mmCIF file of C-alpha atoms in Angstrom:
data_model
loop_
_atom_site.group_PDB
_atom_site.id
_atom_site.type_symbol
_atom_site.label_atom_id
_atom_site.label_comp_id
_atom_site.label_asym_id
_atom_site.label_seq_id
_atom_site.Cartn_x
_atom_site.Cartn_y
_atom_site.Cartn_z
ATOM 1 C CA UNK A 1 103.850 22.851 185.578
ATOM 2 C CA UNK A 2 102.413 20.005 183.479
ATOM 3 C CA UNK A 3 103.569 17.544 186.114
ATOM 4 C CA UNK A 4 101.180 19.108 188.585
ATOM 5 C CA UNK A 5 98.193 18.009 186.495
ATOM 6 C CA UNK A 6 99.329 15.198 184.132
ATOM 7 C CA UNK A 7 101.304 12.020 184.582
ATOM 8 C CA UNK A 8 104.691 11.745 182.867
ATOM 9 C CA UNK A 9 103.301 9.552 180.071
ATOM 10 C CA UNK A 10 100.348 11.885 179.493
ATOM 11 C CA UNK A 11 102.682 14.891 179.303
ATOM 12 C CA UNK A 12 104.951 13.113 176.760
ATOM 13 C CA UNK A 13 101.961 12.205 174.599
ATOM 14 C CA UNK A 14 100.689 15.789 174.681
ATOM 15 C CA UNK A 15 104.074 17.190 173.631
ATOM 16 C CA UNK A 16 104.341 14.687 170.787
ATOM 17 C CA UNK A 17 100.894 15.577 169.495
ATOM 18 C CA UNK A 18 101.706 19.278 169.590
ATOM 19 C CA UNK A 19 104.943 18.740 167.678
ATOM 20 C CA UNK A 20 103.143 16.692 165.002
ATOM 21 C CA UNK A 21 100.187 19.115 164.768
ATOM 22 C CA UNK A 22 97.914 16.195 165.601
ATOM 23 C CA UNK A 23 94.394 17.256 166.699
ATOM 24 C CA UNK A 24 94.186 16.318 170.362
ATOM 25 C CA UNK A 25 90.404 15.960 170.535
ATOM 26 C CA UNK A 26 90.117 13.410 167.702
ATOM 27 C CA UNK A 27 91.097 10.208 169.531
ATOM 28 C CA UNK A 28 88.835 7.221 168.829
ATOM 29 C CA UNK A 29 87.233 9.096 165.954
ATOM 30 C CA UNK A 30 85.454 11.649 168.134
ATOM 31 C CA UNK A 31 84.713 15.118 166.799
ATOM 32 C CA UNK A 32 86.506 18.214 168.100
ATOM 33 C CA UNK A 33 84.788 19.771 171.082
ATOM 34 C CA UNK A 34 82.430 22.607 170.215
ATOM 35 C CA UNK A 35 83.286 25.994 171.725
ATOM 36 C CA UNK A 36 80.296 27.936 173.015
ATOM 37 C CA UNK A 37 80.790 31.724 173.231
ATOM 38 C CA UNK A 38 79.977 33.261 176.600
ATOM 39 C CA UNK A 39 77.739 36.323 176.587
ATOM 40 C CA UNK A 40 77.743 38.185 179.874
ATOM 41 C CA UNK A 41 74.461 39.918 179.136
ATOM 42 C CA UNK A 42 72.552 36.650 178.579
ATOM 43 C CA UNK A 43 74.118 33.927 180.725
ATOM 44 C CA UNK A 44 72.648 33.756 184.205
ATOM 45 C CA UNK A 45 73.798 31.797 187.254
ATOM 46 C CA UNK A 46 72.349 28.301 187.252
ATOM 47 C CA UNK A 47 70.382 26.882 190.161
ATOM 48 C CA UNK A 48 72.712 26.037 193.017
ATOM 49 C CA UNK A 49 75.431 28.512 192.000
ATOM 50 C CA UNK A 50 76.418 31.339 194.279
ATOM 51 C CA UNK A 51 74.359 34.448 193.574
ATOM 52 C CA UNK A 52 75.128 38.099 194.242
ATOM 53 C CA UNK A 53 74.093 37.514 197.853
ATOM 54 C CA UNK A 54 76.929 35.034 198.308
ATOM 55 C CA UNK A 55 78.120 36.211 201.750
ATOM 56 C CA UNK A 56 74.716 35.596 203.375
ATOM 57 C CA UNK A 57 74.308 32.441 201.305
ATOM 58 C CA UNK A 58 77.528 31.109 202.822
ATOM 59 C CA UNK A 59 76.202 32.066 206.249
ATOM 60 C CA UNK A 60 73.096 29.968 205.646
ATOM 61 C CA UNK A 61 75.257 27.146 204.309
ATOM 62 C CA UNK A 62 76.864 26.979 207.747
ATOM 63 C CA UNK A 63 73.406 26.329 209.199
ATOM 64 C CA UNK A 64 72.922 23.132 207.179
ATOM 65 C CA UNK A 65 74.654 20.766 209.657
ATOM 66 C CA UNK A 66 72.628 22.218 212.541
ATOM 67 C CA UNK A 67 69.369 21.893 210.597
ATOM 68 C CA UNK A 68 70.208 18.249 209.873
ATOM 69 C CA UNK A 69 70.975 17.712 213.552
ATOM 70 C CA UNK A 70 67.651 19.283 214.550
ATOM 71 C CA UNK A 71 65.798 16.950 212.169
ATOM 72 C CA UNK A 72 67.637 13.912 213.510
ATOM 73 C CA UNK A 73 66.928 14.827 217.137
ATOM 74 C CA UNK A 74 63.258 15.227 216.272
ATOM 75 C CA UNK A 75 62.714 12.197 214.016
ATOM 76 C CA UNK A 76 65.745 9.926 214.633
ATOM 77 C CA UNK A 77 66.162 9.801 210.873
ATOM 78 C CA UNK A 78 68.554 11.608 208.547
ATOM 79 C CA UNK A 79 66.706 13.081 205.555
ATOM 80 C CA UNK A 80 68.677 14.896 202.873
ATOM 81 C CA UNK A 81 68.743 18.687 203.348
ATOM 82 C CA UNK A 82 69.931 21.199 200.748
ATOM 83 C CA UNK A 83 69.997 24.988 200.571
ATOM 84 C CA UNK A 84 68.319 26.943 197.787
ATOM 85 C CA UNK A 85 68.588 30.642 196.985
ATOM 86 C CA UNK A 86 65.146 32.185 196.466
ATOM 87 C CA UNK A 87 64.820 34.752 193.656
ATOM 88 C CA UNK A 88 63.243 38.171 194.322
ATOM 89 C CA UNK A 89 59.443 37.888 194.588
ATOM 90 C CA UNK A 90 56.831 40.369 195.753
ATOM 91 C CA UNK A 91 55.236 39.504 199.075
ATOM 92 C CA UNK A 92 51.742 38.930 197.672
ATOM 93 C CA UNK A 93 53.110 36.267 195.299
ATOM 94 C CA UNK A 94 54.861 34.611 198.240
ATOM 95 C CA UNK A 95 51.555 34.330 200.079
ATOM 96 C CA UNK A 96 49.872 32.919 196.992
ATOM 97 C CA UNK A 97 52.575 30.244 196.621
ATOM 98 C CA UNK A 98 52.341 29.126 200.267
ATOM 99 C CA UNK A 99 49.957 26.205 200.595
ATOM 100 C CA UNK A 100 47.430 26.037 203.421
ATOM 101 C CA UNK A 101 48.019 25.556 206.218
ATOM 102 C CA UNK A 102 51.639 26.555 206.957
ATOM 103 C CA UNK A 103 53.576 28.053 209.848
ATOM 104 C CA UNK A 104 54.296 31.729 209.109
ATOM 105 C CA UNK A 105 56.358 33.759 211.555
ATOM 106 C CA UNK A 106 56.972 37.484 211.389
ATOM 107 C CA UNK A 107 60.244 38.212 213.215
ATOM 108 C CA UNK A 108 62.433 41.240 213.814
ATOM 109 C CA UNK A 109 66.216 40.963 213.928
ATOM 110 C CA UNK A 110 67.364 43.139 216.811
ATOM 111 C CA UNK A 111 69.307 45.389 217.100
ATOM 112 C CA UNK A 112 69.323 45.651 213.290
ATOM 113 C CA UNK A 113 65.570 46.194 213.174
ATOM 114 C CA UNK A 114 65.373 44.129 209.975
ATOM 115 C CA UNK A 115 62.131 42.148 209.440
ATOM 116 C CA UNK A 116 62.254 38.470 208.523
ATOM 117 C CA UNK A 117 59.476 36.061 207.553
ATOM 118 C CA UNK A 118 59.966 32.336 208.177
ATOM 119 C CA UNK A 119 57.627 29.937 206.362
ATOM 120 C CA UNK A 120 57.410 26.267 207.341
ATOM 121 C CA UNK A 121 55.508 24.461 204.592
ATOM 122 C CA UNK A 122 52.596 22.285 205.679
ATOM 123 C CA UNK A 123 54.043 19.337 203.742
ATOM 124 C CA UNK A 124 57.176 19.485 205.905
ATOM 125 C CA UNK A 125 55.169 19.498 209.133
ATOM 126 C CA UNK A 126 53.134 16.435 208.100
ATOM 127 C CA UNK A 127 56.247 14.769 206.662
ATOM 128 C CA UNK A 128 58.087 15.141 209.978
ATOM 129 C CA UNK A 129 55.208 13.438 211.764
ATOM 130 C CA UNK A 130 55.378 10.595 209.242
ATOM 131 C CA UNK A 131 59.142 10.217 209.844
ATOM 132 C CA UNK A 132 58.601 10.071 213.598
ATOM 133 C CA UNK A 133 56.182 7.163 213.132
ATOM 134 C CA UNK A 134 58.622 5.260 210.896
ATOM 135 C CA UNK A 135 57.457 6.392 207.461
ATOM 136 C CA UNK A 136 59.500 7.827 204.598
ATOM 137 C CA UNK A 137 58.330 11.377 205.230
ATOM 138 C CA UNK A 138 55.800 11.501 202.419
ATOM 139 C CA UNK A 139 53.029 13.916 203.511
ATOM 140 C CA UNK A 140 49.556 12.491 203.877
ATOM 141 C CA UNK A 141 47.323 12.966 200.846
ATOM 142 C CA UNK A 142 44.263 14.772 202.071
ATOM 143 C CA UNK A 143 41.721 17.127 200.704
ATOM 144 C CA UNK A 144 42.156 20.864 201.069
ATOM 145 C CA UNK A 145 42.299 21.722 204.744
ATOM 146 C CA UNK A 146 42.744 24.856 206.823
ATOM 147 C CA UNK A 147 44.345 23.619 210.041
ATOM 148 C CA UNK A 148 47.119 21.381 211.326
ATOM 149 C CA UNK A 149 46.482 18.249 213.338
ATOM 150 C CA UNK A 150 47.592 18.316 216.962
ATOM 151 C CA UNK A 151 50.665 16.184 216.174
ATOM 152 C CA UNK A 152 51.656 18.397 213.226
ATOM 153 C CA UNK A 153 51.260 21.552 215.317
ATOM 154 C CA UNK A 154 53.442 20.158 218.135
ATOM 155 C CA UNK A 155 56.161 18.762 215.863
ATOM 156 C CA UNK A 156 56.206 21.848 213.646
ATOM 157 C CA UNK A 157 56.422 24.125 216.673
ATOM 158 C CA UNK A 158 59.343 22.180 218.143
ATOM 159 C CA UNK A 159 61.212 22.263 214.856
ATOM 160 C CA UNK A 160 60.696 26.008 214.510
ATOM 161 C CA UNK A 161 61.975 26.622 218.044
ATOM 162 C CA UNK A 162 65.159 24.747 217.201
ATOM 163 C CA UNK A 163 65.490 26.530 213.848
ATOM 164 C CA UNK A 164 65.253 29.947 215.510
ATOM 165 C CA UNK A 165 68.031 28.927 217.919
ATOM 166 C CA UNK A 166 70.186 27.810 214.967
ATOM 167 C CA UNK A 167 69.628 31.079 213.097
ATOM 168 C CA UNK A 168 70.408 33.189 216.138
ATOM 169 C CA UNK A 169 73.568 31.220 216.969
ATOM 170 C CA UNK A 170 74.801 31.411 213.361
ATOM 171 C CA UNK A 171 74.334 35.178 213.213
ATOM 172 C CA UNK A 172 76.487 35.530 216.326
ATOM 173 C CA UNK A 173 79.405 34.811 213.992
ATOM 174 C CA UNK A 174 78.752 38.277 212.554
ATOM 175 C CA UNK A 175 77.228 40.223 215.427
ATOM 176 C CA UNK A 176 74.999 39.733 218.504
ATOM 177 C CA UNK A 177 71.446 39.335 217.261
ATOM 178 C CA UNK A 178 68.106 38.408 218.832
ATOM 179 C CA UNK A 179 64.975 37.253 217.038
ATOM 180 C CA UNK A 180 61.903 39.071 218.349
ATOM 181 C CA UNK A 181 58.571 37.524 217.397
ATOM 182 C CA UNK A 182 56.005 39.925 216.048
ATOM 183 C CA UNK A 183 53.210 37.661 214.826
ATOM 184 C CA UNK A 184 52.404 34.083 213.813
ATOM 185 C CA UNK A 185 49.850 32.845 211.264
ATOM 186 C CA UNK A 186 48.865 29.537 209.697
ATOM 187 C CA UNK A 187 46.688 31.057 206.946
ATOM 188 C CA UNK A 188 48.727 32.865 204.262
ATOM 189 C CA UNK A 189 45.871 35.210 203.272
ATOM 190 C CA UNK A 190 45.926 36.692 206.772
ATOM 191 C CA UNK A 191 49.717 37.129 206.893
ATOM 192 C CA UNK A 192 49.695 40.891 206.391
ATOM 193 C CA UNK A 193 53.180 41.245 207.866
ATOM 194 C CA UNK A 194 54.492 43.550 205.133
ATOM 195 C CA UNK A 195 53.036 45.556 202.225
ATOM 196 C CA UNK A 196 52.040 43.260 199.360
ATOM 197 C CA UNK A 197 54.379 45.050 196.946
ATOM 198 C CA UNK A 198 57.477 44.474 199.111
ATOM 199 C CA UNK A 199 60.138 42.637 197.101
ATOM 200 C CA UNK A 200 61.351 39.619 199.086
ATOM 201 C CA UNK A 201 64.481 37.455 198.705
ATOM 202 C CA UNK A 202 65.819 34.685 200.850
ATOM 203 C CA UNK A 203 66.883 31.100 201.311
ATOM 204 C CA UNK A 204 65.080 27.764 201.617
ATOM 205 C CA UNK A 205 66.148 24.597 203.413
ATOM 206 C CA UNK A 206 64.744 21.823 201.210
ATOM 207 C CA UNK A 207 64.166 18.455 202.894
ATOM 208 C CA UNK A 208 63.721 15.194 200.960
ATOM 209 C CA UNK A 209 60.272 13.841 201.838
ATOM 210 C CA UNK A 210 59.204 10.571 200.202
ATOM 211 C CA UNK A 211 59.364 11.090 196.448
ATOM 212 C CA UNK A 212 59.393 14.882 196.735
ATOM 213 C CA UNK A 213 60.717 17.758 198.788
ATOM 214 C CA UNK A 214 59.297 20.104 201.395
ATOM 215 C CA UNK A 215 61.019 22.944 203.123
ATOM 216 C CA UNK A 216 61.287 25.936 205.367
ATOM 217 C CA UNK A 217 62.146 29.338 203.907
ATOM 218 C CA UNK A 218 63.689 32.457 205.431
ATOM 219 C CA UNK A 219 62.518 35.588 203.609
ATOM 220 C CA UNK A 220 63.901 39.131 203.895
ATOM 221 C CA UNK A 221 62.862 42.386 202.217
ATOM 222 C CA UNK A 222 65.219 42.559 199.255
ATOM 223 C CA UNK A 223 66.495 46.074 199.942
ATOM 224 C CA UNK A 224 67.161 45.113 203.586
ATOM 225 C CA UNK A 225 69.031 41.993 202.502
ATOM 226 C CA UNK A 226 71.184 43.982 200.094
ATOM 227 C CA UNK A 227 71.850 46.546 202.819
ATOM 228 C CA UNK A 228 72.905 43.801 205.237
ATOM 229 C CA UNK A 229 75.260 42.380 202.628
ATOM 230 C CA UNK A 230 76.902 45.755 202.072
ATOM 231 C CA UNK A 231 77.104 46.562 205.775
ATOM 232 C CA UNK A 232 78.340 43.217 207.086
ATOM 233 C CA UNK A 233 80.443 42.253 204.072
ATOM 234 C CA UNK A 234 82.123 45.386 202.656
ATOM 235 C CA UNK A 235 84.455 43.195 200.583
ATOM 236 C CA UNK A 236 81.462 41.824 198.686
ATOM 237 C CA UNK A 237 80.479 45.365 197.744
ATOM 238 C CA UNK A 238 83.925 46.627 196.819
ATOM 239 C CA UNK A 239 85.240 43.385 195.353
ATOM 240 C CA UNK A 240 88.655 44.234 196.768
ATOM 241 C CA UNK A 241 89.178 41.164 198.916
ATOM 242 C CA UNK A 242 89.220 37.477 198.143
ATOM 243 C CA UNK A 243 86.276 35.336 199.182
ATOM 244 C CA UNK A 244 88.359 33.837 201.973
ATOM 245 C CA UNK A 245 89.102 37.313 203.308
ATOM 246 C CA UNK A 246 85.389 37.932 203.888
ATOM 247 C CA UNK A 247 85.508 35.514 206.800
ATOM 248 C CA UNK A 248 88.855 36.672 208.177
ATOM 249 C CA UNK A 249 87.360 38.694 211.011
ATOM 250 C CA UNK A 250 85.244 35.701 212.032
ATOM 251 C CA UNK A 251 88.360 33.520 212.252
ATOM 252 C CA UNK A 252 89.971 36.122 214.510
ATOM 253 C CA UNK A 253 86.872 36.143 216.725
ATOM 254 C CA UNK A 254 87.029 32.363 216.983
ATOM 255 C CA UNK A 255 90.717 32.550 217.926
ATOM 256 C CA UNK A 256 89.940 34.962 220.751
ATOM 257 C CA UNK A 257 88.176 32.141 222.574
ATOM 258 C CA UNK A 258 90.970 29.615 221.981
ATOM 259 C CA UNK A 259 92.615 28.333 225.174
ATOM 260 C CA UNK A 260 96.407 28.665 225.374
ATOM 261 C CA UNK A 261 98.784 27.773 228.200
ATOM 262 C CA UNK A 262 100.945 30.591 229.543
ATOM 263 C CA UNK A 263 104.008 29.275 231.356
ATOM 264 C CA UNK A 264 106.739 31.068 233.308
ATOM 265 C CA UNK A 265 109.980 29.547 234.597
ATOM 266 C CA UNK A 266 111.070 31.033 237.924
ATOM 267 C CA UNK A 267 114.423 29.243 238.036
ATOM 268 C CA UNK A 268 116.663 26.976 235.974
ATOM 269 C CA UNK A 269 119.272 24.557 237.335
ATOM 270 C CA UNK A 270 122.067 22.514 235.877
ATOM 271 C CA UNK A 271 122.678 19.225 237.651
ATOM 272 C CA UNK A 272 124.851 16.264 236.901
ATOM 273 C CA UNK A 273 123.210 12.882 236.496
ATOM 274 C CA UNK A 274 124.758 11.760 239.792
ATOM 275 C CA UNK A 275 123.316 14.776 241.608
ATOM 276 C CA UNK A 276 119.933 14.200 240.022
ATOM 277 C CA UNK A 277 119.861 10.556 241.088
ATOM 278 C CA UNK A 278 120.856 11.454 244.619
ATOM 279 C CA UNK A 279 117.865 13.747 245.161
ATOM 280 C CA UNK A 280 115.385 12.368 247.696
ATOM 281 C CA UNK A 281 111.899 13.280 248.751
ATOM 282 C CA UNK A 282 112.074 16.276 251.101
ATOM 283 C CA UNK A 283 115.308 17.685 249.642
ATOM 284 C CA UNK A 284 115.204 21.461 249.221
ATOM 285 C CA UNK A 285 116.706 23.295 246.276
ATOM 286 C CA UNK A 286 117.180 26.903 247.358
ATOM 287 C CA UNK A 287 116.354 29.596 244.833
ATOM 288 C CA UNK A 288 116.603 33.354 245.061
ATOM 289 C CA UNK A 289 113.935 35.855 244.124
ATOM 290 C CA UNK A 290 113.898 35.939 240.330
ATOM 291 C CA UNK A 291 114.490 39.318 238.721
ATOM 292 C CA UNK A 292 113.346 38.813 235.157
ATOM 293 C CA UNK A 293 110.825 36.143 234.186
ATOM 294 C CA UNK A 294 109.870 35.289 230.625
ATOM 295 C CA UNK A 295 106.303 34.138 230.051
ATOM 296 C CA UNK A 296 105.865 31.829 227.081
ATOM 297 C CA UNK A 297 103.076 30.329 225.016
ATOM 298 C CA UNK A 298 104.547 27.061 223.846
ATOM 299 C CA UNK A 299 108.116 27.914 222.819
ATOM 300 C CA UNK A 300 107.248 31.518 221.935
ATOM 301 C CA UNK A 301 108.294 34.229 224.404
ATOM 302 C CA UNK A 302 105.418 36.699 224.701
ATOM 303 C CA UNK A 303 105.961 38.779 227.877
ATOM 304 C CA UNK A 304 108.781 39.939 230.111
ATOM 305 C CA UNK A 305 107.526 39.818 233.693
ATOM 306 C CA UNK A 306 108.445 40.666 237.250
ATOM 307 C CA UNK A 307 107.951 38.479 240.317
ATOM 308 C CA UNK A 308 105.544 39.329 243.134
ATOM 309 C CA UNK A 309 102.682 38.213 245.348
ATOM 310 C CA UNK A 310 98.961 38.712 244.735
ATOM 311 C CA UNK A 311 96.288 37.732 247.289
ATOM 312 C CA UNK A 312 98.787 35.593 249.148
ATOM 313 C CA UNK A 313 99.916 33.664 246.080
ATOM 314 C CA UNK A 314 103.028 33.876 243.959
ATOM 315 C CA UNK A 315 102.303 35.929 240.856
ATOM 316 C CA UNK A 316 103.920 37.595 237.884
ATOM 317 C CA UNK A 317 103.390 41.139 236.631
ATOM 318 C CA UNK A 318 103.569 41.728 232.900
ATOM 319 C CA UNK A 319 106.137 44.461 232.275
ATOM 320 C CA UNK A 320 106.800 44.323 228.544
ATOM 321 C CA UNK A 321 105.494 42.631 225.432
ATOM 322 C CA UNK A 322 108.064 40.542 223.580
ATOM 323 C CA UNK A 323 105.780 39.537 220.723
ATOM 324 C CA UNK A 324 104.402 41.843 218.038
ATOM 325 C CA UNK A 325 100.602 41.720 218.236
ATOM 326 C CA UNK A 326 100.039 44.356 215.549
ATOM 327 C CA UNK A 327 98.671 41.756 213.125
ATOM 328 C CA UNK A 328 95.960 40.838 215.606
ATOM 329 C CA UNK A 329 94.045 44.088 215.136
ATOM 330 C CA UNK A 330 90.977 42.849 216.966
ATOM 331 C CA UNK A 331 93.023 42.256 220.110
ATOM 332 C CA UNK A 332 94.814 45.603 220.276
ATOM 333 C CA UNK A 333 91.936 47.327 221.968
ATOM 334 C CA UNK A 334 92.101 44.946 224.925
ATOM 335 C CA UNK A 335 95.745 45.534 225.833
ATOM 336 C CA UNK A 336 96.018 46.257 229.558
ATOM 337 C CA UNK A 337 99.361 44.560 229.930
ATOM 338 C CA UNK A 338 100.969 47.281 232.062
ATOM 339 C CA UNK A 339 98.558 46.669 234.920
ATOM 340 C CA UNK A 340 97.566 43.044 234.348
ATOM 341 C CA UNK A 341 98.553 40.409 236.893
ATOM 342 C CA UNK A 342 98.411 36.679 236.383
ATOM 343 C CA UNK A 343 98.199 34.575 239.536
ATOM 344 C CA UNK A 344 99.368 30.985 239.622
ATOM 345 C CA UNK A 345 101.306 28.380 241.509
ATOM 346 C CA UNK A 346 105.059 28.670 241.607
ATOM 347 C CA UNK A 347 106.826 26.497 239.028
ATOM 348 C CA UNK A 348 110.253 25.158 239.935
#
């Protein structure tokens, strides 16, 4: 076991020190490492660690490459983008924290009916314009203002359109979902989308802009977000599955769309090398009507088939499954093998 982590010389040195009762942490005169007790009631997750909403946090992590791509397509530059988990905050405090002006969208996630608020910070909109014109993305220093410039409004709108497409496509990994726009505001004090006392949680894509950061945040009512976590990720609620198992059903959905080649041999011949060499163009090798045909995926036999004709073409009819599909639970409901026909050219 030590060989998995230490070299042979390091392992020998460790054993010798243990046999001699030599303190291991005192090389070069250094003091023994201090042990800090861990108190579960006091220690909290640090910034950047996975929170209790980890399944949806991982979902938003998958959006990061697409958000970077959207920024590159818009600005032809590659700013650094990171994901932050936003702590629970009441809606009125969210509005107070949003600087003026900013893009605020009130959306509904159908068919879930869950509200979502997306906030594009004004500093990000002006920073994107600066990147487009060759700057470092640092937002322009201006006095307090209430509106966006025409360039900021156009660039911010285009970025939001792309972001909505990214969010919708990412949620398709879990279930079909459409974003329905309810309202849009640029003045936070008028964004009366939800009651002021509504507790909000969410995630923020932070973009490096000049010497600072600006971002776009996706906010959800906290109780709705917790409900989504429990509904879409039962393993996160029960704690019965590993973190990799949470995404197992998504892997199966991805595999459903994978393309595989189904091949069927109608006849097999044994020829000597002399007979093979003597074959000429136009020679006919007579074959009889095959009785049993085995359909394969690669080298794996999957179906026993019969021979026939469908719509004037040679075809095979699936008669029996030769492979156990019980482990592919998502595919069992689509088994129509007794009546399914696969048409194709005859293979000699």
